């Protein structure tokens, strides 16, 4: 299971960026989270933008 992904120096990404599916401590939208052991994980996520 992929939980974090980091990338740098690829196409339009110059500096290192970290894309993480680990949820914050906010529990407002708990129905969109998946419990795995002691972690809260986002069920889905997207990246979008001008060059997305």
Short mmCIF file of N, CA and C in Angstrom, two decimals:
data_model
loop_
_atom_site.label_atom_id
_atom_site.label_comp_id
_atom_site.label_asym_id
_atom_site.label_seq_id
_atom_site.Cartn_x
_atom_site.Cartn_y
_atom_site.Cartn_z
N UNK A 1 0.85 -1.17 0.00
CA UNK A 1 0.00 0.00 0.00
C UNK A 1 0.90 1.24 0.00
N UNK A 2 0.69 2.13 -0.93
CA UNK A 2 1.46 3.36 -1.04
C UNK A 2 0.85 4.42 -0.14
N UNK A 3 1.63 4.91 0.84
CA UNK A 3 1.13 5.92 1.77
C UNK A 3 1.75 7.29 1.55
N UNK A 4 2.98 7.33 1.07
CA UNK A 4 3.64 8.60 0.79
C UNK A 4 4.46 8.46 -0.48
N UNK A 5 4.56 9.57 -1.20
CA UNK A 5 5.32 9.59 -2.44
C UNK A 5 6.05 10.92 -2.51
N UNK A 6 7.35 10.90 -2.73
CA UNK A 6 8.10 12.15 -2.87
C UNK A 6 8.74 12.19 -4.26
N UNK A 7 8.88 13.41 -4.76
CA UNK A 7 9.40 13.60 -6.11
C UNK A 7 10.13 14.94 -6.18
N UNK A 8 11.19 14.99 -6.98
CA UNK A 8 11.86 16.27 -7.24
C UNK A 8 12.57 16.18 -8.59
N UNK A 9 12.76 17.34 -9.18
CA UNK A 9 13.46 17.46 -10.45
C UNK A 9 12.82 16.59 -11.54
N UNK A 10 11.51 16.68 -11.66
CA UNK A 10 10.79 15.94 -12.70
C UNK A 10 9.81 16.89 -13.39
N UNK A 11 9.97 17.08 -14.68
CA UNK A 11 9.15 17.98 -15.48
C UNK A 11 9.04 19.35 -14.81
N UNK A 12 7.86 19.77 -14.36
CA UNK A 12 7.70 21.11 -13.78
C UNK A 12 7.97 21.13 -12.28
N UNK A 13 8.32 20.01 -11.68
CA UNK A 13 8.60 19.95 -10.24
C UNK A 13 10.10 20.09 -10.03
N UNK A 14 10.53 21.26 -9.49
CA UNK A 14 11.94 21.49 -9.28
C UNK A 14 12.37 21.05 -7.87
N UNK A 15 11.68 21.56 -6.86
CA UNK A 15 12.00 21.22 -5.47
C UNK A 15 11.25 19.96 -5.06
N UNK A 16 11.73 19.34 -4.00
CA UNK A 16 11.10 18.11 -3.52
C UNK A 16 9.71 18.38 -2.96
N UNK A 17 8.75 17.56 -3.33
CA UNK A 17 7.38 17.63 -2.81
C UNK A 17 7.02 16.26 -2.24
N UNK A 18 6.14 16.28 -1.27
CA UNK A 18 5.69 15.04 -0.63
C UNK A 18 4.18 14.95 -0.75
N UNK A 19 3.71 13.87 -1.35
CA UNK A 19 2.28 13.59 -1.48
C UNK A 19 1.97 12.46 -0.51
N UNK A 20 1.10 12.75 0.47
CA UNK A 20 0.84 11.79 1.53
C UNK A 20 -0.64 11.47 1.62
N UNK A 21 -0.96 10.20 1.84
CA UNK A 21 -2.34 9.76 2.06
C UNK A 21 -2.66 9.58 3.53
N UNK A 22 -1.75 9.96 4.41
CA UNK A 22 -2.02 9.90 5.84
C UNK A 22 -2.90 11.08 6.23
N UNK A 23 -3.95 10.81 6.97
CA UNK A 23 -4.91 11.84 7.36
C UNK A 23 -4.37 12.66 8.53
N UNK A 24 -4.86 13.89 8.64
CA UNK A 24 -4.53 14.73 9.78
C UNK A 24 -5.36 14.28 10.98
N UNK A 25 -5.22 14.96 12.09
CA UNK A 25 -5.96 14.60 13.30
C UNK A 25 -7.40 15.09 13.27
N UNK A 26 -7.77 15.85 12.26
CA UNK A 26 -9.15 16.32 12.10
C UNK A 26 -10.06 15.14 11.80
N UNK A 27 -11.18 15.03 12.50
CA UNK A 27 -12.10 13.90 12.32
C UNK A 27 -13.44 14.34 11.73
N UNK A 28 -13.48 15.51 11.10
CA UNK A 28 -14.72 16.05 10.56
C UNK A 28 -15.35 15.14 9.51
N UNK A 29 -14.56 14.61 8.59
CA UNK A 29 -15.05 13.73 7.53
C UNK A 29 -14.54 12.31 7.73
N UNK A 30 -14.85 11.74 8.86
CA UNK A 30 -14.35 10.41 9.22
C UNK A 30 -14.81 9.32 8.25
N UNK A 31 -15.92 9.52 7.55
CA UNK A 31 -16.41 8.49 6.63
C UNK A 31 -15.52 8.33 5.40
N UNK A 32 -14.61 9.28 5.15
CA UNK A 32 -13.69 9.19 4.01
C UNK A 32 -12.34 8.60 4.41
N UNK A 33 -12.23 8.12 5.63
CA UNK A 33 -10.97 7.58 6.12
C UNK A 33 -11.04 6.07 6.27
N UNK A 34 -9.90 5.44 6.15
CA UNK A 34 -9.76 4.00 6.30
C UNK A 34 -8.85 3.77 7.51
N UNK A 35 -9.26 2.94 8.42
CA UNK A 35 -8.44 2.61 9.59
C UNK A 35 -7.54 1.43 9.27
N UNK A 36 -6.25 1.63 9.47
CA UNK A 36 -5.28 0.55 9.28
C UNK A 36 -4.33 0.57 10.48
N UNK A 37 -4.43 -0.44 11.30
CA UNK A 37 -3.67 -0.51 12.56
C UNK A 37 -3.95 0.76 13.36
N UNK A 38 -2.94 1.58 13.63
CA UNK A 38 -3.17 2.81 14.39
C UNK A 38 -3.14 4.05 13.49
N UNK A 39 -3.28 3.87 12.18
CA UNK A 39 -3.23 4.97 11.23
C UNK A 39 -4.60 5.27 10.64
N UNK A 40 -4.83 6.53 10.32
CA UNK A 40 -6.01 6.95 9.55
C UNK A 40 -5.50 7.30 8.15
N UNK A 41 -6.07 6.65 7.13
CA UNK A 41 -5.59 6.81 5.76
C UNK A 41 -6.75 7.31 4.89
N UNK A 42 -6.45 8.25 4.00
CA UNK A 42 -7.46 8.74 3.07
C UNK A 42 -7.82 7.64 2.08
N UNK A 43 -9.09 7.47 1.78
CA UNK A 43 -9.51 6.45 0.82
C UNK A 43 -9.12 6.81 -0.60
N UNK A 44 -9.14 8.10 -0.92
CA UNK A 44 -8.72 8.54 -2.26
C UNK A 44 -8.21 9.96 -2.18
N UNK A 45 -7.48 10.35 -3.20
CA UNK A 45 -6.95 11.70 -3.28
C UNK A 45 -6.64 12.01 -4.74
N UNK A 46 -6.62 13.28 -5.11
CA UNK A 46 -6.34 13.68 -6.48
C UNK A 46 -5.34 14.83 -6.49
N UNK A 47 -4.64 14.95 -7.61
CA UNK A 47 -3.75 16.07 -7.86
C UNK A 47 -4.25 16.74 -9.13
N UNK A 48 -4.47 18.03 -9.06
CA UNK A 48 -4.92 18.75 -10.24
C UNK A 48 -4.31 20.14 -10.26
N UNK A 49 -4.30 20.76 -11.40
CA UNK A 49 -3.77 22.09 -11.54
C UNK A 49 -3.60 22.44 -13.01
N UNK A 50 -2.99 23.56 -13.24
CA UNK A 50 -2.81 24.05 -14.61
C UNK A 50 -2.03 23.06 -15.47
N UNK A 51 -1.01 22.45 -14.88
CA UNK A 51 -0.20 21.47 -15.61
C UNK A 51 -0.37 20.07 -15.04
N UNK A 52 -1.45 19.88 -14.23
CA UNK A 52 -1.70 18.67 -13.46
C UNK A 52 -1.59 17.42 -14.25
#
